Amino acid sequence: MKQAAPAADDGLRLSTWLPYRLFLVAAQVARPLESFYSETFGLSQAGWRILAVIAERDAANASEIGRACALDPFAVSRGIGQLAELGFAVRRPGKTDRRFAAVSITRSGRTAFNRIAALGSAIEARLLARLTESERTTLDSALTRLEGEGARIDAAGWRALLDDAAAP
Amino acid sequence: MKQAAPAADDGLRLSTWLPYRLFLVAAQVARPLESFYSETFGLSQAGWRILAVIAERDAANASEIGRACALDPFAVSRGIGQLAELGFAVRRPGKTDRRFAAVSITRSGRTAFNRIAALGSAIEARLLARLTESERTTLDSALTRLEGEGARIDAAGWRALLDDAAAP
DNA sequence: CGCACTGCTTGCACTTTGCAATTATATGTG
DNA sequence: CACATATAATTGCAAAGTGCAAGCAGTGCG
């Protein structure tokens, strides 16, 4: 009856595991923002992300949008549909090649975006206020590298990751 | 026809907005891990999180588990159900107060946990390898403060956040 | 033209989630 | 002691979200 070794065999503890910590902060601060835009505008998460993309990039096509906010083509299509229904975006056939959509933000879409972005910026400001100037710089540059490595990890898949770990 | 101001009015750009960057890294590295435990053990994300919690805390009750891994009581209950079905956890009524469950990991649950944790640690190691020692220290302490502020932001709700932003 | 290819959308089955109601247990009160 | 009230957890069900096969333009090449 020695089943219960109280500590985890592997050193992994959720509360100190970097990916979980990143996720946790992201999830915590995303929640109020999400309830704001969903209650106020009836927008989904994908809708908000797409809105943010087309706010800065006019006449984007669906795959550009997907790449810019990590959404698969289905989600993008549906998100655009939602934005169009709300009057926040219009889709026209592309100018030269009409297979590509040209999605643009409308005036009321921009108004909505600005209201959401104000809250988003307020949240970010509160987070940044907890950091010193030099911490912000470090975090920025660290995150850039982590994003790059994250993309590689994602692309590699778990089989490759386990193989690498076995034969370092 | 001056609808299209090409840049966002508010300064918020998704790709530089801190919460999105945190989310992005977390999501990228969570994907391979998630496909590993879901393909290999048929475990959901909630199931994995709960497994990680009960791997280090024996005879936990549902609310403790929920607090430890940021899951609402419904998700915890369902996750435990899944783990029980897979033979990775057992639930007994609590020793003193039988309203509380006492959830414990089983031997095969621990085996599964160790296998998943190995991949998790490998992923974390790859991320950390991109950082210098001093960056790791800074990130660790910065994340601790961000977690605290994140909890406050979450608790405050969007109304309070907007009010605060209006009257700083 | 016809055929293959590309970008995008739609329909449909499946899964997850949110919430009301329920069960089981404990505790306080007349 | 019986009763009302409170709490932990679970369950059922409707709504929302997701993944994928198939479909629909539109393009380009032989």
Short mmCIF file of C-alpha atoms (C1' of nucleotides) in Angstrom, two decimals:
data_model
loop_
_atom_site.label_atom_id
_atom_site.label_comp_id
_atom_site.label_asym_id
_atom_site.label_seq_id
_atom_site.Cartn_x
_atom_site.Cartn_y
_atom_site.Cartn_z
CA MET A 1 0.00 0.00 0.00
CA LYS A 2 2.66 2.51 -0.95
CA GLN A 3 0.54 3.97 -3.77
CA ALA A 4 0.52 7.48 -2.40
CA ALA A 5 3.82 9.14 -2.96
CA PRO A 6 2.64 12.65 -2.07
CA ALA A 7 4.76 14.51 -4.62
CA ALA A 8 4.74 14.15 -8.39
CA ASP A 9 7.37 11.73 -9.68
CA ASP A 10 8.29 13.95 -12.56
CA GLY A 11 9.21 17.41 -11.36
CA LEU A 12 6.28 18.95 -13.20
CA ARG A 13 4.08 21.05 -10.99
CA LEU A 14 1.30 22.85 -12.80
CA SER A 15 1.71 26.08 -10.85
CA THR A 16 5.36 26.46 -11.80
CA TRP A 17 5.18 25.05 -15.31
CA LEU A 18 5.91 27.90 -17.68
CA PRO A 19 3.27 27.17 -20.32
CA TYR A 20 0.57 26.96 -17.68
CA ARG A 21 1.66 30.23 -16.09
CA LEU A 22 1.50 32.00 -19.44
CA PHE A 23 -1.88 30.48 -20.14
CA LEU A 24 -3.16 31.48 -16.72
CA VAL A 25 -2.37 35.16 -17.08
CA ALA A 26 -3.74 35.22 -20.60
CA ALA A 27 -6.95 33.50 -19.53
CA GLN A 28 -7.46 35.71 -16.51
CA VAL A 29 -7.22 38.94 -18.42
CA ALA A 30 -9.09 37.64 -21.44
CA ARG A 31 -12.18 36.89 -19.37
CA PRO A 32 -13.35 40.44 -18.60
CA LEU A 33 -12.56 41.53 -22.14
CA GLU A 34 -14.49 38.63 -23.56
CA SER A 35 -17.54 39.27 -21.43
CA PHE A 36 -17.40 42.91 -22.46
CA TYR A 37 -17.45 42.35 -26.18
CA SER A 38 -19.81 39.44 -26.03
CA GLU A 39 -22.37 41.23 -23.83
CA THR A 40 -22.02 44.57 -25.55
CA PHE A 41 -21.76 43.56 -29.18
CA GLY A 42 -22.58 39.87 -29.28
CA LEU A 43 -19.11 39.19 -30.63
CA SER A 44 -17.30 35.86 -30.35
CA GLN A 45 -13.63 35.53 -29.59
CA ALA A 46 -12.86 34.82 -33.21
CA GLY A 47 -14.97 37.82 -34.20
CA TRP A 48 -12.96 40.10 -31.93
CA ARG A 49 -9.64 38.79 -33.19
CA ILE A 50 -10.66 39.27 -36.79
CA LEU A 51 -11.98 42.73 -36.05
CA ALA A 52 -8.62 43.64 -34.55
CA VAL A 53 -6.88 42.40 -37.67
CA ILE A 54 -9.02 44.21 -40.19
CA ALA A 55 -8.82 47.35 -38.08
CA GLU A 56 -5.20 47.66 -39.06
CA ARG A 57 -5.12 45.91 -42.40
CA ASP A 58 -7.66 46.94 -44.99
CA ALA A 59 -9.05 44.62 -47.63
CA ALA A 60 -7.50 41.57 -46.09
CA ASN A 61 -8.31 38.15 -47.45
CA ALA A 62 -9.33 35.22 -45.29
CA SER A 63 -6.00 33.41 -45.21
CA GLU A 64 -4.10 36.57 -44.28
CA ILE A 65 -6.52 37.06 -41.43
CA GLY A 66 -6.16 33.49 -40.34
CA ARG A 67 -2.39 33.75 -40.29
CA ALA A 68 -2.48 37.03 -38.41
CA CYS A 69 -4.64 35.77 -35.57
CA ALA A 70 -4.02 32.03 -35.47
CA LEU A 71 -7.45 30.95 -36.69
CA ASP A 72 -8.23 28.18 -39.15
CA PRO A 73 -10.06 29.05 -42.38
CA PHE A 74 -13.40 27.77 -41.09
CA ALA A 75 -13.27 29.92 -38.02
CA VAL A 76 -12.24 32.89 -40.11
CA SER A 77 -15.11 32.39 -42.52
CA ARG A 78 -17.62 32.14 -39.71
CA GLY A 79 -16.12 35.05 -37.84
CA ILE A 80 -16.34 37.23 -40.92
CA GLY A 81 -19.92 36.09 -41.33
CA GLN A 82 -20.67 37.22 -37.82
CA LEU A 83 -18.97 40.57 -38.32
CA ALA A 84 -20.86 41.08 -41.57
CA GLU A 85 -24.15 40.28 -39.87
CA LEU A 86 -23.37 42.80 -37.14
CA GLY A 87 -22.48 45.37 -39.75
CA PHE A 88 -18.88 45.54 -38.57
CA ALA A 89 -17.30 44.25 -41.77
CA VAL A 90 -18.07 43.90 -45.44
CA ARG A 91 -16.74 41.32 -47.78
CA ARG A 92 -16.30 41.98 -51.45
CA PRO A 93 -14.72 39.76 -54.05
CA GLY A 94 -11.05 40.56 -54.47
CA LYS A 95 -10.04 43.19 -57.01
CA THR A 96 -7.73 41.18 -59.25
CA ASP A 97 -8.41 37.57 -58.29
CA ARG A 98 -12.02 37.19 -57.24
CA ARG A 99 -11.46 33.96 -55.33
CA PHE A 100 -9.83 36.02 -52.61
CA ALA A 101 -12.20 37.92 -50.42
CA ALA A 102 -11.44 41.52 -49.58
CA VAL A 103 -12.68 42.06 -46.08
CA SER A 104 -12.87 45.60 -44.78
CA ILE A 105 -13.94 47.11 -41.50
CA THR A 106 -16.94 49.44 -41.57
CA ARG A 107 -17.33 52.67 -39.69
CA SER A 108 -19.43 51.07 -36.96
CA GLY A 109 -16.98 48.20 -36.84
CA ARG A 110 -14.22 50.68 -36.17
CA THR A 111 -16.28 52.29 -33.43
CA ALA A 112 -16.80 48.94 -31.79
CA PHE A 113 -13.13 48.10 -32.19
CA ASN A 114 -12.10 51.33 -30.52
CA ARG A 115 -14.32 50.67 -27.56
CA ILE A 116 -12.98 47.15 -27.10
CA ALA A 117 -9.42 48.26 -27.71
CA ALA A 118 -9.78 50.90 -25.00
CA LEU A 119 -10.58 48.18 -22.50
CA GLY A 120 -7.82 45.99 -23.90
CA SER A 121 -5.30 48.77 -23.53
CA ALA A 122 -6.47 49.48 -20.00
CA ILE A 123 -5.91 45.86 -19.10
CA GLU A 124 -2.47 45.81 -20.67
CA ALA A 125 -1.59 49.03 -18.88
CA ARG A 126 -2.50 47.50 -15.54
CA LEU A 127 -0.28 44.53 -16.26
CA LEU A 128 2.62 46.65 -17.43
CA ALA A 129 2.29 48.87 -14.38
CA ARG A 130 3.45 45.90 -12.33
CA LEU A 131 6.73 45.73 -14.22
CA THR A 132 9.77 47.95 -14.23
CA GLU A 133 10.97 49.50 -17.44
CA SER A 134 13.80 47.02 -17.75
CA GLU A 135 11.51 44.09 -17.03
CA ARG A 136 9.26 45.23 -19.86
CA THR A 137 12.18 45.31 -22.23
CA THR A 138 13.35 41.88 -21.13
CA LEU A 139 9.85 40.43 -21.34
CA ASP A 140 9.36 41.85 -24.81
CA SER A 141 12.52 40.35 -26.18
CA ALA A 142 12.02 37.07 -24.32
CA LEU A 143 8.49 36.73 -25.63
CA THR A 144 9.70 37.26 -29.17
CA ARG A 145 12.03 34.30 -28.83
CA LEU A 146 9.40 32.23 -27.05
CA GLU A 147 6.97 32.88 -29.89
CA GLY A 148 9.53 31.63 -32.35
CA GLU A 149 10.32 28.52 -30.34
CA GLY A 150 6.61 27.97 -29.73
CA ALA A 151 5.99 27.92 -33.45
CA ARG A 152 8.74 25.33 -33.91
CA ILE A 153 7.40 23.21 -31.06
CA ASP A 154 3.93 23.39 -32.53
CA ALA A 155 5.19 22.43 -35.97
CA ALA A 156 7.31 19.57 -34.64
CA GLY A 157 4.47 17.61 -33.03
CA TRP A 158 4.73 15.42 -29.96
CA ARG A 159 6.47 12.47 -31.58
CA ALA A 160 9.45 14.55 -32.60
CA LEU A 161 9.50 16.27 -29.22
CA LEU A 162 9.69 12.98 -27.34
CA ASP A 163 12.36 11.65 -29.69
CA ASP A 164 14.44 14.77 -29.18
CA ALA A 165 14.05 14.52 -25.45
CA ALA A 166 15.13 10.86 -25.49
CA ALA A 167 18.22 11.56 -27.58
CA PRO A 168 19.44 15.04 -26.72
CA MET B 1 -15.39 58.00 -48.83
CA LYS B 2 -12.73 58.37 -46.13
CA GLN B 3 -13.87 55.23 -44.33
CA ALA B 4 -10.55 53.49 -44.54
CA ALA B 5 -8.00 54.90 -42.15
CA PRO B 6 -5.45 52.14 -42.64
CA ALA B 7 -4.11 52.02 -39.07
CA ALA B 8 -6.04 51.29 -35.89
CA ASP B 9 -7.27 54.40 -34.10
CA ASP B 10 -6.48 53.03 -30.71
CA GLY B 11 -2.86 51.91 -30.49
CA LEU B 12 -3.88 48.30 -29.95
CA ARG B 13 -2.25 45.92 -32.37
CA LEU B 14 -2.97 42.27 -31.71
CA SER B 15 0.58 41.14 -32.43
CA THR B 16 2.10 43.45 -29.83
CA TRP B 17 -0.67 43.30 -27.27
CA LEU B 18 0.77 41.56 -24.21
CA PRO B 19 -2.20 39.32 -23.36
CA TYR B 20 -2.37 38.05 -26.92
CA ARG B 21 1.35 37.32 -26.99
CA LEU B 22 1.10 35.31 -23.78
CA PHE B 23 -1.91 33.47 -25.13
CA LEU B 24 -0.15 32.73 -28.38
CA VAL B 25 2.88 31.06 -26.82
CA ALA B 26 0.67 29.14 -24.41
CA ALA B 27 -1.58 27.94 -27.22
CA GLN B 28 1.30 26.96 -29.50
CA VAL B 29 3.00 24.77 -26.96
CA ALA B 30 -0.24 23.39 -25.55
CA ARG B 31 -1.23 21.97 -28.92
CA PRO B 32 1.31 19.13 -29.22
CA LEU B 33 0.85 18.23 -25.57
CA GLU B 34 -2.89 18.17 -25.99
CA SER B 35 -2.79 15.95 -29.01
CA PHE B 36 -0.44 13.63 -27.16
CA TYR B 37 -2.64 13.06 -24.15
CA SER B 38 -5.83 13.04 -26.09
CA GLU B 39 -4.59 10.53 -28.69
CA THR B 40 -2.73 8.37 -26.22
CA PHE B 41 -5.08 8.33 -23.25
CA GLY B 42 -8.30 9.93 -24.47
CA LEU B 43 -7.85 12.67 -21.92
CA SER B 44 -9.40 16.14 -22.20
CA GLN B 45 -7.60 19.32 -21.25
CA ALA B 46 -9.53 19.49 -17.99
CA GLY B 47 -8.71 15.86 -17.33
CA TRP B 48 -5.01 16.51 -17.76
CA ARG B 49 -5.04 19.54 -15.50
CA ILE B 50 -6.86 17.65 -12.77
CA LEU B 51 -4.51 14.71 -13.13
CA ALA B 52 -1.59 17.07 -12.62
CA VAL B 53 -3.19 18.46 -9.49
CA ILE B 54 -4.00 15.14 -7.87
CA ALA B 55 -0.54 13.86 -8.77
CA GLU B 56 0.86 16.21 -6.18
CA ARG B 57 -2.02 16.58 -3.75
CA ASP B 58 -3.62 13.44 -2.44
CA ALA B 59 -7.29 13.18 -1.45
CA ALA B 60 -8.13 16.59 -2.84
CA ASN B 61 -11.72 17.74 -2.99
CA ALA B 62 -13.34 19.23 -6.03
CA SER B 63 -13.14 22.88 -5.04
CA GLU B 64 -9.46 22.61 -4.12
CA ILE B 65 -8.83 21.09 -7.51
CA GLY B 66 -10.83 23.80 -9.20
CA ARG B 67 -8.89 26.51 -7.45
CA ALA B 68 -5.57 24.87 -8.23
CA CYS B 69 -6.15 24.62 -11.92
CA ALA B 70 -8.64 27.38 -12.71
CA LEU B 71 -11.60 25.16 -13.55
CA ASP B 72 -15.20 25.72 -12.56
CA PRO B 73 -16.94 23.05 -10.44
CA PHE B 74 -18.81 21.62 -13.44
CA ALA B 75 -15.64 21.07 -15.39
CA VAL B 76 -13.95 19.56 -12.37
CA SER B 77 -16.79 17.15 -11.80
CA ARG B 78 -16.77 16.07 -15.41
CA GLY B 79 -13.00 15.83 -15.51
CA ILE B 80 -12.95 13.63 -12.43
CA GLY B 81 -15.65 11.51 -14.01
CA GLN B 82 -13.46 11.04 -17.06
CA LEU B 83 -10.40 10.18 -14.98
CA ALA B 84 -12.42 7.71 -12.94
CA GLU B 85 -13.70 6.07 -16.10
CA LEU B 86 -10.16 5.74 -17.42
CA GLY B 87 -9.06 4.28 -14.11
CA PHE B 88 -6.73 7.21 -13.43
CA ALA B 89 -8.51 8.46 -10.32
CA VAL B 90 -10.88 7.25 -7.64
CA ARG B 91 -13.35 9.33 -5.74
CA ARG B 92 -14.44 8.50 -2.26
CA PRO B 93 -16.64 10.51 0.06
CA GLY B 94 -14.58 12.74 2.34
CA LYS B 95 -13.40 11.34 5.63
CA THR B 96 -14.92 13.83 8.04
CA ASP B 97 -17.48 15.69 5.92
CA ARG B 98 -18.95 13.42 3.31
CA ARG B 99 -20.18 16.19 1.09
CA PHE B 100 -16.58 16.71 0.04
CA ALA B 101 -15.12 14.26 -2.36
CA ALA B 102 -11.67 12.84 -1.73
CA VAL B 103 -10.11 12.34 -5.12
CA SER B 104 -6.91 10.35 -5.40
CA ILE B 105 -4.71 9.35 -8.27
CA THR B 106 -4.32 5.65 -8.99
CA ARG B 107 -1.19 3.83 -9.93
CA SER B 108 -2.04 3.81 -13.62
CA GLY B 109 -3.02 7.47 -13.34
CA ARG B 110 0.42 8.23 -12.03
CA THR B 111 1.99 6.30 -14.87
CA ALA B 112 0.00 8.30 -17.38
CA PHE B 113 0.84 11.52 -15.59
CA ASN B 114 4.54 10.74 -15.71
CA ARG B 115 4.42 10.12 -19.42
CA ILE B 116 2.60 13.36 -20.09
CA ALA B 117 4.76 15.28 -17.67
CA ALA B 118 7.87 14.06 -19.49
CA LEU B 119 6.62 15.68 -22.67
CA GLY B 120 5.56 18.77 -20.75
CA SER B 121 8.98 19.13 -19.23
CA ALA B 122 10.62 18.63 -22.58
CA ILE B 123 8.54 21.44 -24.00
CA GLU B 124 9.33 23.73 -21.12
CA ALA B 125 13.00 22.91 -21.45
CA ARG B 126 12.98 23.93 -25.09
CA LEU B 127 11.36 27.23 -24.20
CA LEU B 128 13.77 27.90 -21.36
CA ALA B 129 16.70 27.07 -23.57
CA ARG B 130 15.91 30.22 -25.52
CA LEU B 131 16.39 32.38 -22.44
CA THR B 132 19.45 33.37 -20.48
CA GLU B 133 19.68 32.58 -16.82
CA SER B 134 18.93 36.15 -15.86
CA GLU B 135 16.01 36.32 -18.24
CA ARG B 136 14.54 33.25 -16.60
CA THR B 137 14.82 34.86 -13.20
CA THR B 138 13.25 38.06 -14.42
CA LEU B 139 10.46 36.21 -16.21
CA ASP B 140 9.73 34.14 -13.15
CA SER B 141 9.37 37.13 -10.88
CA ALA B 142 7.50 39.16 -13.48
CA LEU B 143 5.04 36.34 -14.09
CA THR B 144 4.34 36.07 -10.39
CA ARG B 145 3.29 39.70 -10.31
CA LEU B 146 1.35 39.36 -13.56
CA GLU B 147 -0.55 36.41 -12.11
CA GLY B 148 -1.51 38.51 -9.10
CA GLU B 149 -2.60 41.45 -11.21
CA GLY B 150 -4.40 39.10 -13.58
CA ALA B 151 -6.44 37.74 -10.70
CA ARG B 152 -7.40 41.27 -9.67
CA ILE B 153 -8.32 42.21 -13.23
CA ASP B 154 -10.42 39.09 -13.55
CA ALA B 155 -12.17 39.75 -10.26
CA ALA B 156 -12.80 43.40 -11.07
CA GLY B 157 -14.84 42.83 -14.22
CA TRP B 158 -15.00 45.09 -17.23
CA ARG B 159 -17.21 47.78 -15.74
CA ALA B 160 -14.74 48.54 -12.99
CA LEU B 161 -11.84 48.39 -15.44
CA LEU B 162 -13.42 50.96 -17.72
CA ASP B 163 -14.33 53.18 -14.79
CA ASP B 164 -10.77 53.04 -13.51
CA ALA B 165 -9.41 53.83 -16.93
CA ALA B 166 -11.74 56.84 -17.25
CA ALA B 167 -10.78 58.26 -13.84
CA PRO B 168 -7.20 57.25 -13.19
"C1'" DC C 1 -13.10 24.10 -73.95
"C1'" DG C 2 -11.99 20.83 -70.15
"C1'" DC C 3 -9.57 19.65 -66.30
"C1'" DA C 4 -7.07 20.40 -62.19
"C1'" DC C 5 -6.28 23.57 -58.65
"C1'" DT C 6 -7.19 27.25 -55.16
"C1'" DG C 7 -9.69 30.13 -51.77
"C1'" DC C 8 -13.53 30.16 -49.40
"C1'" DT C 9 -18.10 28.72 -47.61
"C1'" DT C 10 -21.78 25.56 -46.03
"C1'" DG C 11 -24.09 21.64 -43.95
"C1'" DC C 12 -24.03 18.27 -40.61
"C1'" DA C 13 -22.51 15.41 -36.97
"C1'" DC C 14 -20.08 15.69 -32.89
"C1'" DT C 15 -18.25 17.87 -28.69
"C1'" DT C 16 -18.03 21.19 -25.25
"C1'" DT C 17 -20.13 24.62 -22.22
"C1'" DG C 18 -23.29 27.17 -19.31
"C1'" DC C 19 -26.81 26.96 -16.29
"C1'" DA C 20 -31.00 25.11 -13.67
"C1'" DA C 21 -32.33 21.73 -11.06
"C1'" DT C 22 -31.14 17.69 -8.04
"C1'" DT C 23 -28.91 14.80 -4.63
"C1'" DA C 24 -26.63 14.11 -0.52
"C1'" DT C 25 -24.80 15.75 3.53
"C1'" DA C 26 -24.15 18.95 7.27
"C1'" DT C 27 -25.53 22.58 10.53
"C1'" DG C 28 -28.24 25.82 13.03
"C1'" DT C 29 -32.86 26.82 15.46
"C1'" DG C 30 -37.14 26.58 17.83
"C1'" DC D 1 -35.82 16.02 17.56
"C1'" DA D 2 -37.85 17.89 13.42
"C1'" DC D 3 -37.34 21.37 10.36
"C1'" DA D 4 -35.36 25.03 7.59
"C1'" DT D 5 -31.18 26.54 5.51
"C1'" DA D 6 -26.65 26.06 3.63
"C1'" DT D 7 -22.99 23.79 1.04
"C1'" DA D 8 -20.38 20.32 -2.17
"C1'" DA D 9 -20.93 17.97 -5.94
"C1'" DT D 10 -23.42 16.00 -9.83
"C1'" DT D 11 -26.57 15.57 -13.67
"C1'" DG D 12 -29.60 16.83 -17.64
"C1'" DC D 13 -30.40 19.58 -21.29
"C1'" DA D 14 -30.23 23.36 -24.45
"C1'" DA D 15 -27.07 26.43 -26.77
"C1'" DA D 16 -22.81 27.39 -28.68
"C1'" DG D 17 -18.72 25.99 -30.77
"C1'" DT D 18 -15.72 22.78 -33.75
"C1'" DG D 19 -14.02 19.62 -37.24
"C1'" DC D 20 -14.49 17.83 -41.46
"C1'" DA D 21 -16.57 16.32 -46.10
"C1'" DA D 22 -18.40 18.20 -49.66
"C1'" DG D 23 -19.66 22.21 -52.58
"C1'" DC D 24 -19.16 26.49 -55.10
"C1'" DA D 25 -17.00 30.04 -57.54
"C1'" DG D 26 -13.00 31.57 -59.85
"C1'" DT D 27 -8.34 30.88 -62.13
"C1'" DG D 28 -4.97 29.03 -65.22
"C1'" DC D 29 -2.94 25.69 -68.16
"C1'" DG D 30 -2.79 22.20 -71.90
#
